[in-house]
């Protein structure tokens, strides 16, 4: 019964662990055997084990050698069996290392860290965000989830790639969503139903983690409310904001380098949409700006009302419950 239990546990171990245990047992047997066969040459069991490892590894220090015919026969058997075991172990270890690196690039390895940033979707905006994080916050751990990529070299990008559908709970478990610090969902501009996928992804993430801040990219204004209801904390809506920037570029006041400033904003997309906090409803715009700057250090530049964008509005405008604030970077009002 005990033997069966041992076999059951032993054969469930990883191959490398099983092989390592086997090598230790073989070296132990040969070390004890040579100690009893030639006690003068090998005065202790440890001396015998040391000789067994040196012999099996074909190192041949020569500090301990068997002198009798029986001892030398044991040495021959050890060389034939032990050396093969060590060589096989090294080859298996090398193959496992190569396979692990290949699986990392194919997005098959689970992420086991914590307090990491999860980015959903691989595109040019994601590349720029990863590069920006690497330059400004090199110690941040990044996990990328993408269903279209089949291979991403982990040596070229400082992130952990997970291949899979973010709406699948198993994929989120692979990314360790429970211990994530923040989630960013980028929209696939080539897909007609990009916003619907983003909302489904938000629902799936919120179902697995009630507290993690979620920033999402929404392409259509009519989907902003749905994304907020799904559990998004901040909305990035590039199309309308870029249109507003271009309008102000054409018809606004010219200040020398306004074009360069607009180009920087367009390239980095440093803006975000935030729902109006309940305690600021019915307050004026200037009071809202002041309150959020004092409590969260957020710079508000305007708001969205009834699908209309108001950049630098009248300071005495009263905030409504349905208004959405515009700021220059993604923020979480609940942090």
Short mmCIF file of C-alpha atoms in Angstrom, two decimals:
data_model
loop_
_atom_site.label_atom_id
_atom_site.label_comp_id
_atom_site.label_asym_id
_atom_site.label_seq_id
_atom_site.Cartn_x
_atom_site.Cartn_y
_atom_site.Cartn_z
CA UNK A 1 0.00 0.00 0.00
CA UNK A 2 2.80 2.40 0.89
CA UNK A 3 4.66 1.44 -2.31
CA UNK A 4 1.58 2.20 -4.40
CA UNK A 5 1.17 5.55 -2.68
CA UNK A 6 4.83 6.37 -3.30
CA UNK A 7 4.52 5.43 -6.99
CA UNK A 8 1.35 7.51 -7.29
CA UNK A 9 3.06 10.59 -5.82
CA UNK A 10 6.34 10.01 -7.65
CA UNK A 11 4.89 9.72 -11.14
CA UNK A 12 2.77 12.84 -10.65
CA UNK A 13 5.89 14.94 -10.12
CA UNK A 14 7.40 16.96 -13.00
CA UNK A 15 9.92 15.09 -15.15
CA UNK A 16 12.85 17.21 -14.01
CA UNK A 17 12.03 16.62 -10.34
CA UNK A 18 11.64 12.87 -10.86
CA UNK A 19 14.92 12.66 -12.72
CA UNK A 20 16.71 14.68 -10.05
CA UNK A 21 15.40 12.39 -7.30
CA UNK A 22 16.46 9.32 -9.31
CA UNK A 23 20.00 10.68 -9.72
CA UNK A 24 20.25 11.37 -5.98
CA UNK A 25 19.09 7.83 -5.18
CA UNK A 26 21.54 6.28 -7.66
CA UNK A 27 24.46 8.30 -6.28
CA UNK A 28 23.42 7.39 -2.72
CA UNK A 29 23.30 3.66 -3.54
CA UNK A 30 26.70 3.66 -5.25
CA UNK A 31 28.25 5.82 -2.53
CA UNK A 32 27.08 3.50 0.26
CA UNK A 33 28.09 0.39 -1.72
CA UNK A 34 31.65 1.54 -2.42
CA UNK A 35 32.03 2.57 1.24
CA UNK A 36 31.29 -0.98 2.42
CA UNK A 37 33.29 -2.64 -0.38
CA UNK A 38 36.43 -0.54 0.22
CA UNK A 39 36.15 1.02 3.70
CA UNK A 40 39.83 2.01 3.79
CA UNK A 41 39.70 3.94 0.52
CA UNK A 42 36.26 5.43 1.30
CA UNK A 43 36.18 5.88 5.10
CA UNK A 44 32.76 7.62 5.20
CA UNK A 45 29.52 7.33 3.29
CA UNK A 46 29.84 10.98 2.22
CA UNK A 47 33.24 10.18 0.70
CA UNK A 48 31.58 7.41 -1.31
CA UNK A 49 28.79 9.70 -2.49
CA UNK A 50 31.33 12.37 -3.46
CA UNK A 51 33.24 9.77 -5.51
CA UNK A 52 29.99 8.63 -7.15
CA UNK A 53 29.13 12.15 -8.34
CA UNK A 54 32.68 12.86 -9.56
CA UNK A 55 32.78 9.56 -11.43
CA UNK A 56 29.29 9.85 -12.95
CA UNK A 57 30.04 13.40 -14.01
CA UNK A 58 33.25 12.16 -15.72
CA UNK A 59 35.20 14.84 -13.85
CA UNK A 60 37.79 12.44 -12.50
CA UNK A 61 39.55 14.40 -9.76
CA UNK A 62 41.41 11.25 -8.70
CA UNK A 63 41.33 12.06 -4.97
CA UNK A 64 39.42 8.83 -4.28
CA UNK A 65 39.75 5.74 -6.49
CA UNK A 66 38.74 2.07 -5.97
CA UNK A 67 41.67 -0.35 -5.77
CA UNK A 68 39.98 -3.74 -5.71
CA UNK A 69 38.51 -5.53 -8.71
CA UNK A 70 35.05 -5.41 -7.15
CA UNK A 71 35.36 -1.67 -6.51
CA UNK A 72 36.46 -1.04 -10.10
CA UNK A 73 33.55 -3.10 -11.45
CA UNK A 74 31.24 -0.90 -9.39
CA UNK A 75 32.95 2.14 -10.93
CA UNK A 76 32.38 0.78 -14.47
CA UNK A 77 28.69 0.22 -13.79
CA UNK A 78 28.45 3.72 -12.29
CA UNK A 79 30.04 5.30 -15.37
CA UNK A 80 27.68 3.43 -17.70
CA UNK A 81 24.54 4.25 -15.72
CA UNK A 82 25.24 7.44 -13.77
CA UNK A 83 26.87 9.37 -16.61
CA UNK A 84 23.90 8.59 -18.83
CA UNK A 85 21.49 9.81 -16.15
CA UNK A 86 23.37 13.10 -15.67
CA UNK A 87 23.59 13.69 -19.43
CA UNK A 88 19.90 12.94 -19.82
CA UNK A 89 19.06 15.30 -16.95
CA UNK A 90 21.07 18.15 -18.50
CA UNK A 91 19.43 17.62 -21.91
CA UNK A 92 15.94 17.53 -20.37
CA UNK A 93 16.68 20.69 -18.38
CA UNK A 94 17.89 22.49 -21.51
CA UNK A 95 14.82 21.34 -23.49
CA UNK A 96 12.50 22.51 -20.68
CA UNK A 97 14.19 25.92 -20.68
CA UNK A 98 13.77 26.30 -24.44
CA UNK A 99 10.13 25.16 -24.23
CA UNK A 100 9.41 27.65 -21.43
CA UNK A 101 10.85 30.50 -23.51
CA UNK A 102 8.80 29.39 -26.51
CA UNK A 103 5.62 29.16 -24.42
CA UNK A 104 6.27 32.67 -23.05
CA UNK A 105 6.37 34.06 -26.57
CA UNK A 106 3.24 32.13 -27.53
CA UNK A 107 1.31 33.44 -24.52
CA UNK A 108 0.80 30.08 -22.81
CA UNK A 109 2.49 30.78 -19.45
CA UNK A 110 0.43 31.98 -16.48
CA UNK A 111 1.44 35.26 -14.84
CA UNK A 112 2.17 34.78 -11.13
CA UNK A 113 3.04 38.33 -10.08
CA UNK A 114 0.82 40.97 -8.47
CA UNK A 115 0.16 44.71 -8.59
CA UNK A 116 0.57 44.63 -12.35
CA UNK A 117 -1.03 46.55 -15.21
CA UNK A 118 -3.15 44.55 -17.65
CA UNK A 119 -3.48 45.91 -21.19
CA UNK A 120 -6.05 44.37 -23.52
CA UNK A 121 -5.31 44.54 -27.25
CA UNK A 122 -2.04 44.83 -29.15
CA UNK A 123 -1.83 47.81 -31.51
CA UNK A 124 0.21 50.94 -32.15
CA UNK A 125 -1.30 52.74 -29.17
CA UNK A 126 -0.36 49.82 -26.94
CA UNK A 127 3.21 49.89 -28.24
CA UNK A 128 3.48 53.60 -27.43
CA UNK A 129 2.00 53.05 -23.98
CA UNK A 130 4.42 50.20 -23.24
CA UNK A 131 7.37 52.29 -24.42
CA UNK A 132 6.19 55.23 -22.31
CA UNK A 133 5.83 53.02 -19.24
CA UNK A 134 9.25 51.54 -19.83
CA UNK A 135 10.79 55.01 -19.99
CA UNK A 136 8.97 56.57 -17.05
CA UNK A 137 8.09 53.60 -14.81
CA UNK A 138 10.49 50.77 -15.71
CA UNK A 139 9.60 48.76 -12.59
CA UNK A 140 5.92 48.40 -13.53
CA UNK A 141 4.96 44.87 -14.54
CA UNK A 142 2.78 44.72 -17.65
CA UNK A 143 0.56 41.86 -18.80
CA UNK A 144 -0.80 41.94 -22.35
CA UNK A 145 -3.94 40.00 -23.29
CA UNK A 146 -4.63 39.61 -27.01
CA UNK A 147 -6.57 37.05 -29.02
CA UNK A 148 -5.20 37.93 -32.47
CA UNK A 149 -1.48 37.56 -31.76
CA UNK A 150 -0.04 34.07 -31.97
CA UNK A 151 3.53 35.04 -31.09
CA UNK A 152 5.17 37.98 -29.32
CA UNK A 153 8.85 37.79 -28.41
CA UNK A 154 9.20 38.49 -24.70
CA UNK A 155 12.82 39.52 -25.35
CA UNK A 156 11.73 42.45 -27.55
CA UNK A 157 8.93 43.80 -25.35
CA UNK A 158 9.07 44.25 -21.53
CA UNK A 159 5.75 42.52 -20.84
CA UNK A 160 4.12 39.17 -20.14
CA UNK A 161 1.98 38.02 -23.08
CA UNK A 162 -1.23 36.00 -22.58
CA UNK A 163 -2.84 34.64 -25.74
CA UNK A 164 -6.60 34.36 -25.32
CA UNK A 165 -9.99 36.01 -25.22
CA UNK A 166 -10.30 38.53 -22.38
CA UNK A 167 -14.02 37.69 -22.04
CA UNK A 168 -13.01 34.15 -21.01
CA UNK A 169 -12.57 33.69 -17.24
CA UNK A 170 -9.71 31.24 -17.79
CA UNK A 171 -7.73 33.86 -19.71
CA UNK A 172 -8.28 36.37 -16.91
CA UNK A 173 -7.08 33.82 -14.37
CA UNK A 174 -3.94 33.32 -16.47
CA UNK A 175 -3.36 37.08 -16.21
CA UNK A 176 -3.97 36.94 -12.43
CA UNK A 177 -6.78 39.49 -12.63
CA UNK A 178 -7.49 39.17 -8.90
CA UNK A 179 -4.20 40.89 -7.99
CA UNK A 180 -3.99 43.38 -10.87
CA UNK A 181 -3.48 47.07 -10.09
CA UNK A 182 -5.18 48.53 -13.17
CA UNK A 183 -6.71 47.39 -16.47
CA UNK A 184 -6.61 49.27 -19.78
CA UNK A 185 -8.77 48.08 -22.69
CA UNK A 186 -7.87 49.44 -26.11
CA UNK A 187 -10.33 49.37 -29.02
CA UNK A 188 -9.65 47.50 -32.23
CA UNK A 189 -10.32 50.21 -34.83
CA UNK A 190 -10.52 47.62 -37.63
CA UNK A 191 -13.55 45.89 -36.08
CA UNK A 192 -17.07 47.23 -36.56
CA UNK A 193 -18.18 45.89 -33.19
CA UNK A 194 -15.12 47.08 -31.27
CA UNK A 195 -17.16 48.90 -28.61
CA UNK A 196 -19.40 45.88 -27.97
CA UNK A 197 -16.31 43.73 -27.39
CA UNK A 198 -14.86 46.38 -25.08
CA UNK A 199 -18.07 46.44 -23.02
CA UNK A 200 -18.16 42.63 -22.81
CA UNK A 201 -14.50 42.63 -21.74
CA UNK A 202 -15.28 45.22 -19.05
CA UNK A 203 -18.15 43.06 -17.73
CA UNK A 204 -15.92 39.97 -17.63
CA UNK A 205 -13.13 41.80 -15.80
CA UNK A 206 -15.53 43.41 -13.34
CA UNK A 207 -17.05 39.98 -12.68
CA UNK A 208 -13.64 38.66 -11.65
CA UNK A 209 -12.44 41.73 -9.73
CA UNK A 210 -14.85 44.25 -8.19
CA UNK A 211 -12.20 46.79 -7.22
CA UNK A 212 -9.65 47.02 -10.03
CA UNK A 213 -9.78 50.39 -11.88
CA UNK A 214 -10.69 49.90 -15.55
CA UNK A 215 -9.89 52.44 -18.27
CA UNK A 216 -11.48 51.70 -21.65
CA UNK A 217 -11.26 53.17 -25.13
CA UNK A 218 -14.70 53.77 -26.66
CA UNK A 219 -15.10 54.81 -30.29
CA UNK A 220 -18.82 55.72 -30.42
CA UNK A 221 -20.36 58.32 -28.09
CA UNK A 222 -23.56 56.30 -27.74
CA UNK A 223 -21.61 53.48 -26.07
CA UNK A 224 -20.06 55.63 -23.32
CA UNK A 225 -22.99 55.14 -20.93
CA UNK A 226 -22.99 51.38 -21.58
CA UNK A 227 -19.29 51.20 -20.78
CA UNK A 228 -19.82 53.08 -17.53
CA UNK A 229 -22.70 50.79 -16.59
CA UNK A 230 -20.52 47.78 -17.37
CA UNK A 231 -18.08 48.93 -14.70
CA UNK A 232 -15.54 51.19 -16.42
CA UNK A 233 -13.98 53.83 -14.18
CA UNK A 234 -12.63 56.04 -16.96
CA UNK A 235 -13.46 56.41 -20.65
CA UNK A 236 -11.00 57.39 -23.38
CA UNK A 237 -12.87 58.49 -26.51
CA UNK A 238 -10.29 59.56 -29.09
CA UNK A 239 -12.44 60.24 -32.17
CA UNK A 240 -14.57 63.12 -30.86
CA UNK A 241 -11.74 64.61 -28.84
CA UNK A 242 -9.41 64.61 -31.83
CA UNK A 243 -12.17 66.20 -33.92
CA UNK A 244 -12.51 68.94 -31.30
CA UNK A 245 -8.75 69.52 -31.28
CA UNK A 246 -8.70 69.86 -35.06
CA UNK A 247 -11.63 72.29 -34.95
CA UNK A 248 -9.82 74.49 -32.42
CA UNK A 249 -6.67 74.19 -34.52
CA UNK A 250 -8.54 75.55 -37.54
CA UNK A 251 -10.66 78.26 -35.96
CA UNK A 252 -9.12 78.94 -32.55
CA UNK A 253 -6.50 81.49 -31.63
CA UNK A 254 -3.01 80.86 -32.93
CA UNK A 255 -0.18 80.78 -30.42
CA UNK A 256 2.93 79.92 -32.41
CA UNK A 257 3.38 76.28 -31.41
CA UNK A 258 -0.25 75.24 -31.12
CA UNK A 259 0.18 72.79 -34.00
CA UNK A 260 3.04 71.03 -32.26
CA UNK A 261 1.03 70.83 -29.01
CA UNK A 262 -1.95 69.35 -30.87
CA UNK A 263 0.30 66.82 -32.57
CA UNK A 264 1.69 65.73 -29.18
CA UNK A 265 -1.80 65.22 -27.80
CA UNK A 266 -2.85 63.31 -30.89
CA UNK A 267 0.16 61.02 -30.72
CA UNK A 268 0.03 60.28 -27.00
CA UNK A 269 -3.78 60.52 -26.55
CA UNK A 270 -3.37 61.92 -23.05
CA UNK A 271 -7.04 62.51 -22.29
CA UNK A 272 -9.85 60.77 -20.49
CA UNK A 273 -13.58 60.96 -19.82
CA UNK A 274 -14.82 60.69 -16.23
CA UNK A 275 -18.37 60.59 -14.87
CA UNK A 276 -19.31 63.54 -12.69
CA UNK A 277 -19.04 62.64 -8.97
CA UNK A 278 -22.40 62.72 -7.18
CA UNK A 279 -21.25 65.30 -4.64
CA UNK A 280 -20.42 67.76 -7.43
CA UNK A 281 -23.77 67.61 -9.22
CA UNK A 282 -25.45 71.09 -9.30
CA UNK A 283 -22.07 72.75 -8.64
CA UNK A 284 -20.60 75.21 -11.13
CA UNK A 285 -17.89 74.17 -13.56
CA UNK A 286 -15.26 76.27 -11.80
CA UNK A 287 -16.19 74.75 -8.40
CA UNK A 288 -15.93 71.26 -9.93
CA UNK A 289 -12.52 72.02 -11.43
CA UNK A 290 -11.25 73.41 -8.14
CA UNK A 291 -12.60 70.54 -6.03
CA UNK A 292 -11.13 67.77 -8.23
CA UNK A 293 -7.80 69.54 -8.49
CA UNK A 294 -7.54 69.90 -4.71
CA UNK A 295 -8.63 66.34 -3.87
CA UNK A 296 -7.27 64.30 -6.80
CA UNK A 297 -4.90 66.70 -8.63
CA UNK A 298 -6.98 66.32 -11.78
CA UNK A 299 -6.98 69.03 -14.44
CA UNK A 300 -10.47 69.33 -15.99
CA UNK A 301 -10.59 71.05 -19.39
CA UNK A 302 -14.28 70.64 -20.24
CA UNK A 303 -17.28 68.32 -20.23
CA UNK A 304 -19.58 66.33 -22.50
CA UNK A 305 -23.32 67.02 -22.34
CA UNK A 306 -25.96 65.45 -24.61
CA UNK A 307 -23.19 64.19 -26.93
CA UNK A 308 -21.84 67.75 -27.32
CA UNK A 309 -18.28 68.58 -26.32
CA UNK A 310 -17.57 71.80 -24.40
CA UNK A 311 -13.87 72.65 -24.17
CA UNK A 312 -13.08 75.49 -21.71
CA UNK A 313 -16.79 76.23 -21.06
CA UNK A 314 -18.30 79.10 -19.09
CA UNK A 315 -17.07 78.89 -15.50
CA UNK A 316 -20.60 79.40 -14.08
CA UNK A 317 -22.17 76.52 -16.04
CA UNK A 318 -23.96 74.16 -13.65
CA UNK A 319 -22.97 70.48 -13.72
CA UNK A 320 -25.70 67.90 -14.39
CA UNK A 321 -25.75 64.27 -13.27
CA UNK A 322 -25.40 63.03 -16.87
CA UNK A 323 -22.37 65.23 -17.62
CA UNK A 324 -19.02 63.59 -18.31
CA UNK A 325 -15.84 65.47 -17.44
CA UNK A 326 -12.87 65.76 -19.80
CA UNK A 327 -9.34 65.55 -18.41
CA UNK A 328 -5.96 65.13 -20.05
CA UNK A 329 -4.90 61.80 -18.55
CA UNK A 330 -6.73 58.65 -17.38
CA UNK A 331 -7.71 58.89 -13.69
CA UNK A 332 -9.78 56.90 -11.26
CA UNK A 333 -11.92 59.11 -9.03
CA UNK A 334 -12.26 56.28 -6.51
CA UNK A 335 -8.55 55.88 -5.80
#
